[in-house]
Coordinates of C-alpha atoms in Angstrom, one line a residue:
M11 CA 45.4 120.3 114.7
Y12 CA 48.3 122.5 115.4
S13 CA 47.8 125.6 117.6
H14 CA 50.2 128.5 117.8
L15 CA 53.4 128.1 119.7
D16 CA 54.8 131.1 121.7
S17 CA 58.6 131.1 121.1
N18 CA 59.1 133.7 123.8
R19 CA 57.7 131.2 126.3
R20 CA 59.9 128.4 124.8
E21 CA 56.8 126.4 123.9
T22 CA 56.8 123.2 122.0
R23 CA 54.7 120.1 121.7
L24 CA 55.1 116.6 123.1
V25 CA 53.4 113.5 121.7
A26 CA 51.7 110.9 124.0
I27 CA 51.9 107.5 122.4
K28 CA 48.8 105.6 123.5
P29 CA 49.3 102.0 124.9
G30 CA 48.5 99.1 122.7
S31 CA 49.7 95.7 121.4
R32 CA 52.0 95.2 118.4
N33 CA 49.3 94.9 115.8
D34 CA 47.0 97.7 117.0
D35 CA 46.7 100.9 115.1
I36 CA 49.1 103.6 116.4
R37 CA 47.2 106.3 118.3
C38 CA 48.9 109.4 119.6
G39 CA 47.9 112.8 121.1
L40 CA 49.6 116.2 121.2
I41 CA 50.5 118.0 124.4
Q42 CA 51.5 121.7 124.3
I43 CA 54.1 122.6 126.9
S44 CA 56.7 125.2 127.8
L45 CA 60.3 124.0 128.3
S46 CA 60.6 126.5 131.1
D47 CA 58.2 124.3 133.2
L48 CA 60.7 121.4 133.0
P49 CA 58.3 118.8 131.8
Q50 CA 59.2 115.1 131.8
Y51 CA 59.6 113.4 128.4
E52 CA 61.9 111.4 126.3
A53 CA 63.2 112.5 122.9
L54 CA 63.5 110.4 119.8
S55 CA 66.5 110.4 117.5
Y56 CA 65.9 108.6 114.2
V57 CA 66.0 108.7 110.4
W58 CA 62.9 109.9 108.7
G59 CA 63.5 107.4 105.8
D60 CA 62.1 107.6 102.3
P61 CA 59.7 110.6 102.4
S62 CA 57.5 109.0 99.7
D63 CA 57.1 105.7 101.7
R64 CA 54.4 106.8 104.1
T65 CA 51.6 105.3 106.3
M66 CA 48.8 106.7 108.5
I67 CA 48.6 106.9 112.3
V68 CA 45.9 108.5 114.4
L69 CA 46.8 111.8 115.9
D70 CA 44.2 113.6 118.2
G71 CA 41.5 111.5 116.5
Q72 CA 42.6 112.4 112.9
D73 CA 44.6 110.5 110.3
F74 CA 48.1 111.8 110.2
S75 CA 50.8 110.8 107.7
V76 CA 54.3 109.7 108.8
T77 CA 57.1 107.9 107.1
K78 CA 57.2 104.1 107.3
N79 CA 60.4 104.2 109.4
L80 CA 58.7 106.4 112.0
S81 CA 55.6 104.2 112.1
I82 CA 57.7 101.1 112.7
A83 CA 59.6 102.9 115.5
L84 CA 56.4 103.9 117.2
G85 CA 55.2 100.3 117.1
Y86 CA 58.3 99.3 119.1
L87 CA 58.3 102.3 121.4
R88 CA 54.7 102.0 122.4
R89 CA 54.0 100.5 125.8
A90 CA 51.5 97.8 126.5
S91 CA 49.5 99.5 129.3
E92 CA 50.6 103.1 129.8
E93 CA 51.2 106.2 127.7
R94 CA 54.8 107.1 126.7
V95 CA 55.5 110.8 126.3
M96 CA 58.1 111.8 123.8
W97 CA 59.3 114.6 121.6
I98 CA 59.4 113.6 117.9
D99 CA 60.2 116.2 115.4
A100 CA 58.0 115.0 112.5
I101 CA 54.9 115.0 114.8
C102 CA 55.6 117.8 117.3
I103 CA 56.6 120.4 114.7
N104 CA 54.1 121.7 112.0
Q105 CA 56.4 120.8 109.1
S106 CA 54.3 123.0 106.7
D107 CA 54.9 126.1 108.7
T108 CA 58.4 127.5 107.8
E109 CA 58.3 130.1 110.7
E110 CA 57.5 127.5 113.3
R111 CA 60.1 125.1 111.9
S112 CA 62.7 127.8 112.3
A113 CA 61.7 128.7 115.8
Q114 CA 61.6 125.0 116.9
V115 CA 65.0 124.3 115.5
V116 CA 66.4 127.0 117.7
L117 CA 65.0 125.2 120.7
M118 CA 66.2 121.7 119.7
A119 CA 69.4 121.8 121.8
D120 CA 67.3 122.6 124.9
I121 CA 64.8 119.9 123.9
Y122 CA 67.4 117.1 123.7
R123 CA 69.4 118.4 126.7
G124 CA 66.2 118.5 128.8
A125 CA 64.9 115.1 127.9
S126 CA 65.0 112.5 130.6
R127 CA 66.3 110.1 128.0
V128 CA 67.2 110.2 124.3
V129 CA 66.2 107.1 122.4
S130 CA 68.4 106.5 119.3
W131 CA 66.2 104.3 117.0
I132 CA 68.4 102.6 114.4
G133 CA 65.7 100.4 112.8
E134 CA 64.8 96.8 112.8
E135 CA 67.0 93.7 112.8
D136 CA 67.8 92.1 109.4
D137 CA 69.8 89.3 107.9
E138 CA 73.1 91.2 108.5
L139 CA 72.3 92.3 112.0
D140 CA 71.2 90.2 115.0
A141 CA 70.9 92.8 117.7
S142 CA 70.3 90.2 120.4
K143 CA 73.9 88.9 119.8
A144 CA 75.2 92.4 120.2
R145 CA 73.3 92.7 123.4
Y146 CA 74.7 89.3 124.5
F147 CA 78.2 90.6 124.1
M148 CA 77.4 93.8 126.0
Y149 CA 75.7 91.9 128.8
H150 CA 78.8 89.7 129.5
A151 CA 81.2 92.6 129.0
A152 CA 79.2 94.6 131.7
A153 CA 79.1 91.6 134.0
N154 CA 82.9 91.5 133.8
D155 CA 83.2 95.3 134.3
F156 CA 84.5 95.8 130.8
S157 CA 87.9 94.7 131.9
D158 CA 90.8 94.6 129.5
D159 CA 91.5 90.9 130.2
W160 CA 87.9 89.8 129.6
V161 CA 87.5 91.7 126.4
M162 CA 90.8 90.4 125.0
S163 CA 90.2 86.8 126.0
S164 CA 86.6 86.8 124.7
I165 CA 88.0 87.8 121.2
L166 CA 91.2 85.8 121.2
E167 CA 90.5 82.6 123.1
G168 CA 89.7 79.5 121.0
E169 CA 86.2 79.1 122.5
E170 CA 83.8 76.8 120.7
K171 CA 82.6 78.4 117.4
H172 CA 84.0 81.8 118.5
M173 CA 80.7 82.9 119.9
M174 CA 81.9 86.1 121.4
R175 CA 83.8 87.2 118.3
R176 CA 80.7 86.7 116.2
C177 CA 78.6 88.7 118.7
L178 CA 81.2 91.5 118.5
L179 CA 80.8 91.5 114.7
H180 CA 77.0 92.1 115.1
L181 CA 77.8 94.9 117.6
S182 CA 80.1 96.5 115.0
N183 CA 77.4 96.3 112.4
L184 CA 75.0 97.9 114.8
L185 CA 77.3 100.9 115.1
S186 CA 78.4 101.1 111.4
P187 CA 77.1 103.7 109.0
K188 CA 77.6 101.2 106.2
S189 CA 74.9 98.9 107.7
R190 CA 72.7 101.5 109.5
T191 CA 71.7 104.8 107.7
Y192 CA 71.0 106.3 111.1
W193 CA 74.7 107.0 111.6
T194 CA 74.8 109.0 108.3
R195 CA 72.3 111.7 109.4
T196 CA 73.5 115.2 110.3
W197 CA 71.1 115.8 113.1
I198 CA 72.2 112.8 115.3
T199 CA 75.4 114.5 116.2
Q200 CA 73.8 117.1 118.5
E201 CA 71.0 114.8 119.5
I202 CA 73.4 112.2 120.9
A203 CA 76.0 114.7 122.2
L204 CA 73.3 116.6 124.2
A205 CA 71.7 113.5 125.7
Q206 CA 71.9 113.4 129.5
N207 CA 70.9 109.7 129.3
G208 CA 70.7 107.7 126.1
I209 CA 69.9 104.3 124.8
L210 CA 70.4 102.6 121.4
Q211 CA 67.3 100.7 120.3
C212 CA 67.1 98.1 117.4
S213 CA 63.8 96.3 117.3
E214 CA 63.3 95.4 121.0
V215 CA 67.0 95.3 121.9
V216 CA 68.2 98.2 124.0
I217 CA 71.8 99.1 124.9
S218 CA 72.8 102.1 127.0
F219 CA 75.1 104.8 125.8
E220 CA 77.1 104.6 129.0
D221 CA 77.9 100.9 128.6
L222 CA 79.0 101.5 125.0
R223 CA 81.3 104.3 126.1
R224 CA 82.9 102.0 128.7
L225 CA 83.5 99.4 126.0
F226 CA 85.0 102.0 123.6
N227 CA 87.4 103.1 126.4
T228 CA 88.5 99.4 126.8
F229 CA 89.2 99.1 123.1
D230 CA 91.0 102.4 123.1
R231 CA 93.4 100.9 125.7
I232 CA 93.9 97.4 124.3
F233 CA 93.8 98.1 120.5
W234 CA 94.2 101.7 119.5
S235 CA 96.8 103.0 122.0
N236 CA 100.6 102.8 121.5
S237 CA 101.8 99.3 122.3
A238 CA 98.2 98.1 122.5
P239 CA 98.3 94.4 123.7
L240 CA 95.5 93.2 121.5
A241 CA 96.8 94.7 118.3
L242 CA 100.3 93.3 119.0
K243 CA 99.0 89.8 119.7
V244 CA 96.8 89.8 116.6
M245 CA 99.8 91.0 114.5
R246 CA 102.1 88.4 116.0
D247 CA 99.8 85.5 115.7
G248 CA 98.1 86.3 112.4
G249 CA 100.2 88.8 110.6
V250 CA 99.2 92.0 108.7
D251 CA 96.1 90.6 107.1
A252 CA 94.7 89.5 110.5
L253 CA 95.5 92.9 112.0
L254 CA 93.7 94.7 109.0
A255 CA 90.7 92.3 109.5
M256 CA 90.5 93.2 113.2
R257 CA 90.8 96.9 112.4
A258 CA 87.8 96.6 110.0
V259 CA 85.7 95.1 112.8
L260 CA 86.8 97.4 115.6
G261 CA 87.0 100.6 113.4
W262 CA 83.4 101.5 114.0
L263 CA 84.0 101.3 117.8
H264 CA 86.8 104.0 117.6
N265 CA 86.0 107.7 117.9
H266 CA 82.3 106.7 117.6
E267 CA 79.5 109.2 117.5
I268 CA 78.3 108.1 120.9
D269 CA 81.6 109.0 122.5
K270 CA 81.8 112.6 121.1
R271 CA 80.4 114.4 124.1
Q272 CA 83.4 116.8 123.9
S273 CA 81.9 118.4 120.8
V274 CA 79.6 120.6 123.0
D275 CA 80.5 124.3 122.7
A276 CA 82.9 123.6 119.9
P277 CA 84.0 126.0 117.1
L278 CA 81.5 126.0 114.2
L279 CA 84.2 125.2 111.6
Q280 CA 85.3 122.2 113.6
L281 CA 81.8 120.8 113.8
L282 CA 81.2 121.3 110.1
I283 CA 84.5 119.5 109.3
E284 CA 83.8 116.6 111.7
N285 CA 80.3 116.1 110.2
H286 CA 81.1 116.7 106.5
E287 CA 80.1 113.2 105.5
K288 CA 76.7 113.3 107.2
L289 CA 73.6 113.7 105.1
S290 CA 70.5 115.8 105.3
T291 CA 67.5 116.1 103.0
D292 CA 67.6 119.9 103.3
P293 CA 71.0 121.4 102.5
L294 CA 70.3 124.1 105.1
D295 CA 70.4 121.4 107.8
K296 CA 74.1 120.7 107.1
V297 CA 74.5 124.0 109.1
Y298 CA 71.4 124.1 111.3
G299 CA 71.9 120.5 112.4
V300 CA 75.0 121.3 114.4
L301 CA 74.2 124.8 115.8
G302 CA 73.1 123.3 119.1
L303 CA 76.7 122.4 119.8
V304 CA 78.6 125.5 118.7
D305 CA 80.1 128.1 120.9
E306 CA 77.9 131.0 122.0
P307 CA 79.5 133.8 119.8
S308 CA 78.9 131.7 116.7
R309 CA 75.4 130.6 117.7
L310 CA 74.3 134.2 118.2
H311 CA 75.9 135.6 115.0
P312 CA 73.2 136.8 112.5
G313 CA 75.1 135.0 109.7
V314 CA 73.7 131.6 110.9
K315 CA 70.3 132.7 112.1
V316 CA 67.9 129.8 111.7
N317 CA 65.4 130.7 109.1
Y318 CA 64.1 128.2 106.5
G319 CA 63.1 131.1 104.3
R320 CA 66.7 131.9 103.6
T321 CA 68.4 130.7 100.5
I322 CA 71.2 128.1 100.6
R323 CA 73.6 130.7 99.1
D324 CA 72.7 133.2 101.9
V325 CA 73.2 130.7 104.7
Y326 CA 76.4 129.2 103.3
M327 CA 77.9 132.7 102.8
G328 CA 76.7 133.6 106.3
V329 CA 78.6 130.6 107.7
V330 CA 81.9 132.0 106.3
Q331 CA 81.1 135.5 107.7
T332 CA 80.3 134.0 111.1
I333 CA 83.5 132.0 111.3
V334 CA 85.7 134.9 110.2
E335 CA 84.1 137.5 112.4
T336 CA 84.1 135.4 115.5
T337 CA 87.6 133.9 115.2
A338 CA 89.5 136.5 113.2
K339 CA 90.8 133.6 111.1
L340 CA 90.4 132.6 107.4
D341 CA 91.0 128.9 107.8
V342 CA 87.4 128.3 106.6
L343 CA 88.7 129.1 103.1
C344 CA 90.8 126.0 102.9
V345 CA 87.8 123.6 103.0
S346 CA 86.5 125.0 99.7
Y347 CA 87.7 123.5 96.4
P348 CA 85.6 125.1 93.7
E349 CA 88.0 123.9 91.0
I350 CA 87.7 120.2 91.9
D351 CA 88.6 117.8 89.1
E352 CA 85.6 116.4 87.3
R353 CA 86.9 112.8 88.0
L354 CA 86.4 113.4 91.7
I355 CA 82.8 114.5 91.4
P356 CA 81.4 110.9 91.7
R357 CA 83.0 110.7 95.1
F358 CA 82.6 114.2 96.5
G359 CA 79.5 115.4 94.6
A360 CA 79.1 118.3 92.2
R361 CA 79.5 121.8 93.7
R362 CA 76.6 124.2 93.7
T363 CA 76.9 126.7 90.9
D364 CA 75.4 129.7 92.8
L365 CA 78.2 130.0 95.4
P366 CA 81.1 132.4 95.3
S367 CA 84.4 130.6 95.1
W368 CA 85.3 131.6 98.7
V369 CA 82.3 129.8 100.1
P370 CA 82.5 126.1 100.9
D371 CA 79.6 124.0 99.7
W372 CA 78.8 122.3 102.9
S373 CA 76.7 119.7 101.0
Q374 CA 79.9 118.6 99.1
W375 CA 83.3 117.8 100.5
T376 CA 86.9 117.7 99.2
G377 CA 89.0 118.7 102.2
P378 CA 90.5 120.0 104.3
L379 CA 93.9 119.9 102.7
I380 CA 95.7 119.2 106.0
Q381 CA 94.1 116.9 108.6
S382 CA 93.4 118.4 112.0
D383 CA 96.0 116.1 113.8
T384 CA 98.7 117.2 111.3
K385 CA 97.7 120.9 111.8
R386 CA 98.5 120.6 115.5
S387 CA 102.2 119.7 114.8
I388 CA 103.0 122.8 112.6
K389 CA 102.4 126.5 112.7
G390 CA 100.6 128.5 110.0
T391 CA 102.0 130.6 107.3
A392 CA 100.4 133.8 108.6
G393 CA 101.6 133.3 112.2
E394 CA 99.2 134.9 114.7
S395 CA 98.1 137.7 112.4
P396 CA 94.3 138.3 112.5
A397 CA 92.3 138.3 109.3
S398 CA 91.5 141.6 107.8
V399 CA 88.3 141.1 105.8
S400 CA 85.2 142.9 104.7
F401 CA 82.1 141.5 103.0
Q402 CA 79.7 142.7 100.3
M403 CA 77.2 139.9 100.8
E404 CA 74.6 140.9 98.2
E405 CA 77.4 141.0 95.5
G406 CA 79.1 137.9 96.9
I407 CA 82.4 139.6 97.4
M408 CA 84.9 139.0 100.2
S409 CA 87.9 141.4 100.4
A410 CA 90.9 140.0 102.2
A411 CA 94.3 141.5 103.0
G412 CA 97.4 139.5 102.1
F413 CA 100.3 139.3 99.8
R414 CA 101.4 137.6 96.7
V415 CA 104.3 135.1 97.0
G416 CA 104.6 134.0 93.4
T417 CA 103.0 132.2 90.4
I418 CA 102.6 128.5 89.8
S419 CA 105.1 127.7 87.1
V420 CA 104.2 124.0 86.5
C421 CA 102.0 121.3 88.0
G422 CA 102.6 117.6 88.2
D423 CA 100.3 114.7 87.6
E424 CA 97.2 114.4 89.8
N425 CA 97.5 111.7 92.5
P426 CA 94.2 110.0 92.1
V427 CA 91.7 108.9 94.8
R428 CA 92.3 105.2 95.3
D429 CA 90.4 102.5 97.1
S430 CA 92.5 101.0 99.9
P431 CA 93.6 97.5 99.0
P432 CA 92.3 94.5 101.0
S433 CA 95.9 93.6 101.7
H434 CA 99.4 94.8 101.0
D435 CA 99.0 94.7 97.2
P436 CA 102.4 95.5 95.6
E437 CA 100.6 97.1 92.6
Y438 CA 98.8 99.6 94.8
Y439 CA 102.0 100.8 96.3
A440 CA 103.8 100.8 93.0
D441 CA 101.1 103.1 91.6
I442 CA 101.6 105.6 94.5
F443 CA 105.3 105.5 94.1
S444 CA 105.0 106.2 90.4
V445 CA 103.2 109.5 91.1
V446 CA 105.8 110.4 93.8
Q447 CA 108.6 109.6 91.3
S448 CA 107.0 111.8 88.6
W449 CA 106.7 114.7 91.1
H450 CA 110.3 114.3 92.1
S451 CA 111.4 114.4 88.5
L452 CA 109.6 117.7 88.1
L453 CA 111.5 119.0 91.1
S454 CA 114.8 117.7 90.0
S455 CA 114.6 119.6 86.7
A456 CA 114.0 122.9 88.4
P457 CA 116.8 125.5 88.5
G458 CA 118.8 125.4 91.7
Y459 CA 117.8 121.9 92.6
R460 CA 120.2 119.8 94.6
S461 CA 119.9 116.3 96.1
A462 CA 120.0 117.9 99.6
H463 CA 116.5 119.3 98.8
E464 CA 114.9 115.9 98.9
A465 CA 114.2 116.3 102.6
L466 CA 112.2 119.4 101.8
F467 CA 110.4 117.5 99.1
F468 CA 109.2 114.8 101.5
N469 CA 108.4 117.3 104.2
T470 CA 106.0 118.8 101.6
L471 CA 104.4 115.5 100.8
I472 CA 103.7 114.7 104.5
F473 CA 102.8 118.3 105.4
G474 CA 105.8 118.8 107.7
T475 CA 104.8 116.1 110.3
D476 CA 107.3 114.5 112.5
G477 CA 108.3 110.9 111.9
N478 CA 110.8 108.5 110.5
W479 CA 110.5 109.7 106.9
P480 CA 113.0 108.9 104.2
A481 CA 115.4 111.7 103.1
T482 CA 115.9 110.2 99.6
M483 CA 113.9 108.5 96.9
D484 CA 116.2 105.5 97.1
R485 CA 114.6 104.5 100.5
I486 CA 111.1 104.1 99.0
K487 CA 112.3 102.5 95.8
S488 CA 113.3 99.3 97.7
T489 CA 110.8 96.5 97.7
S490 CA 112.8 94.1 99.8
E491 CA 111.0 92.2 102.6
D492 CA 113.1 94.0 105.2
T493 CA 111.8 97.4 104.2
S494 CA 108.3 96.6 102.8
L495 CA 106.3 97.5 105.9
H496 CA 108.1 100.8 106.4
R497 CA 107.8 101.6 102.7
A498 CA 104.1 100.8 102.7
A499 CA 103.5 103.0 105.8
I500 CA 105.2 105.9 104.1
L501 CA 103.3 105.6 100.8
E502 CA 100.0 105.1 102.6
S503 CA 100.6 108.4 104.5
I504 CA 101.4 110.2 101.3
Q505 CA 98.3 108.8 99.7
D506 CA 96.1 109.7 102.6
G507 CA 97.3 113.3 102.6
C508 CA 97.8 113.8 98.8
E509 CA 94.9 111.9 97.2
G510 CA 93.1 114.0 94.6
K511 CA 95.9 116.6 94.8
T512 CA 98.9 117.6 92.8
F513 CA 102.5 118.9 93.3
F514 CA 103.5 122.2 91.9
L515 CA 106.5 124.6 91.6
I516 CA 106.4 128.3 92.2
N517 CA 108.1 131.2 90.4
T518 CA 108.9 133.7 93.1
D519 CA 107.9 137.2 92.0
A520 CA 110.7 139.0 90.2
Q521 CA 110.3 142.1 92.4
D522 CA 111.5 140.1 95.4
A523 CA 115.1 141.0 95.2
V524 CA 115.8 139.8 98.8
V525 CA 115.4 136.1 97.9
N526 CA 118.6 134.1 97.9
M527 CA 119.1 132.6 94.5
D528 CA 120.8 129.5 96.1
S529 CA 117.7 128.7 98.1
P530 CA 115.8 125.5 97.2
P531 CA 112.9 125.7 94.7
K532 CA 109.6 126.7 96.3
M533 CA 107.1 123.8 96.0
G534 CA 103.7 122.9 97.3
I535 CA 100.7 120.5 97.3
A536 CA 97.2 121.7 96.4
C537 CA 94.0 120.3 94.9
S538 CA 94.1 119.0 91.4
G539 CA 92.3 122.1 90.1
V540 CA 95.3 124.4 90.3
R541 CA 97.2 125.3 87.1
G542 CA 100.1 127.2 85.7
G543 CA 99.7 131.0 86.1
D544 CA 97.6 130.8 89.3
L545 CA 98.9 133.0 92.1
V546 CA 100.2 131.6 95.4
C547 CA 99.3 134.1 98.1
V548 CA 99.3 134.4 101.9
L549 CA 96.1 136.0 103.4
L550 CA 96.3 137.4 106.9
G551 CA 94.7 135.1 109.4
C552 CA 94.8 132.0 107.1
F553 CA 96.7 129.0 108.3
L554 CA 97.7 127.8 104.8
P555 CA 98.9 129.7 101.7
V556 CA 96.1 129.9 99.1
V557 CA 96.0 129.6 95.3
L558 CA 94.0 132.5 93.6
R559 CA 93.1 132.9 90.0
P560 CA 92.8 136.4 88.5
Y561 CA 89.3 136.8 86.9
D562 CA 87.9 140.0 85.3
G563 CA 89.5 142.4 87.8
Y564 CA 88.7 140.1 90.8
F565 CA 90.1 136.8 92.1
K566 CA 88.7 133.4 92.4
F567 CA 89.7 131.1 95.2
V568 CA 91.1 127.8 93.8
S569 CA 92.6 125.9 96.7
G570 CA 94.4 125.9 100.0
A571 CA 98.1 124.9 99.5
Y572 CA 100.8 123.4 101.6
V573 CA 104.1 125.2 100.9
H574 CA 106.6 124.0 103.5
A575 CA 109.0 126.9 103.0
L576 CA 106.1 129.3 104.0
M577 CA 104.9 127.4 107.1
N578 CA 105.7 128.1 110.7
G579 CA 105.2 131.8 110.3
A580 CA 107.7 132.1 107.4
G581 CA 105.1 133.8 105.2
I582 CA 104.3 136.6 107.7
D583 CA 108.0 137.0 108.5
G584 CA 108.7 137.6 104.8
L585 CA 106.1 140.4 104.8
E586 CA 107.7 142.0 107.9
C587 CA 111.1 141.8 106.3
G588 CA 109.9 143.6 103.2
E589 CA 110.0 140.6 100.8
Y590 CA 106.3 141.0 100.0
D591 CA 103.9 143.9 99.6
L592 CA 100.6 143.9 101.4
D593 CA 97.5 144.1 99.1
I594 CA 93.8 143.6 99.1
F595 CA 92.3 140.7 97.1
D596 CA 88.6 140.9 96.1
L597 CA 87.3 137.4 95.9
I598 CA 84.2 136.5 94.0

């Protein structure tokens, strides 16, 4: 059935879906083409579904097994009286040929970029989703040019039975990964981002990407921007609970996958971070599934060469090598938390046991320690210094230049991962405050501590971001009505940044005679796997300080850390002033 494809000629196959009615058997034919000839076709973006739940179609006169989800999609995509030519990975690629799969994945960016249209199939309607109501809202929004006034009035005005508001809820469900598994799939990121023209299809309902993007822009103006009129009105008329309810509905329309066209030619680390929650059947596809969007130096690096014959260990180590050698930065280290607390495994998943500690497990997620928007407001500990790194890939060793700052003397209680409360639950905020209070008690018992150091304490908990943050514990103790919203915002921000993490104090190395004994205690935040005796170090080219653990003549990476006193280039300044000695750390 499958003839050889010449990768030098950029050959692939297309599938011609034969015409028929809804209950007819699905019949298709293969067409071998070269992308260099600029053929006309559409490309399908979809979820394979349960690989064990399969059915038969007819392909070139022979029975051919496909997943049930693909079979259903073909039934809706088929036209009544003419062929429809599409590229569909499960049919167009010989999935049993590892060499062909590897070569075709290299072409996938060109395949989706060259399609006349990308069809995002998200499944059939069900009891929770009436796609026709979503289309009804989009039709009237488009008829009113997606104007701010129309969208606001359609949601807020007291029309009979709140028809538009209910239609908007169905649209939100259509776009939500909680109700549609399509949005949880790794591969859709590049398939949507590369589409020159795209549509969303649910059963027979079709909505264009362009219309959705115009609606997203409207909501960005009226709900998500500063002084957004819709958000202010909902808050004024219905209070905090009404605002939270509206955020729950509109949340899936903010920074949505369909609106991420800016991801093209992005840094590899950025794409891996942005898509960390996406799923793939093959762990290799957590990497291969975004390569069509990465910048050219990363895409061409041998460390991420597409080859389904490679081991997961080899590919994941290759990702680190690629990022470090193309950027001269070691920031990739700080998304790896090999010492994750066992209580967090149900949420983040168990880490692979065959990976060196310096290699993030891209199929599991616990970071990064500092969110990307926070990172833009502060400068790194190593300044602009480039990474100085060498690799022994077969042995799983990365050697990095840096210096030791001190040793963790004591760690506080772990701040647990918590589910957000449905409303402003006093007990929820009391629990967060209790952890903050215990950390503060740890600090206040440290030698040299003074009350003036509380500002540094809170700068540590919020990662040095700007804002109206309290300078003392007293300001977040108060539970009065006048301060409750402000207190809640502070504690929520601390929880968001510090969940699953712990506070620690550092003993500065005794050889550091330059340190002022009257300076405040050095303190930091890191993942809950750190412990007393671990080393706090700065590695050249790494944005954050890191926690390393001596092990049999080598070092294991434990966590990235936020140490406010070392940020904004203070770490590298200390090296240049002679406070620290440059060394090489062999990480395994």
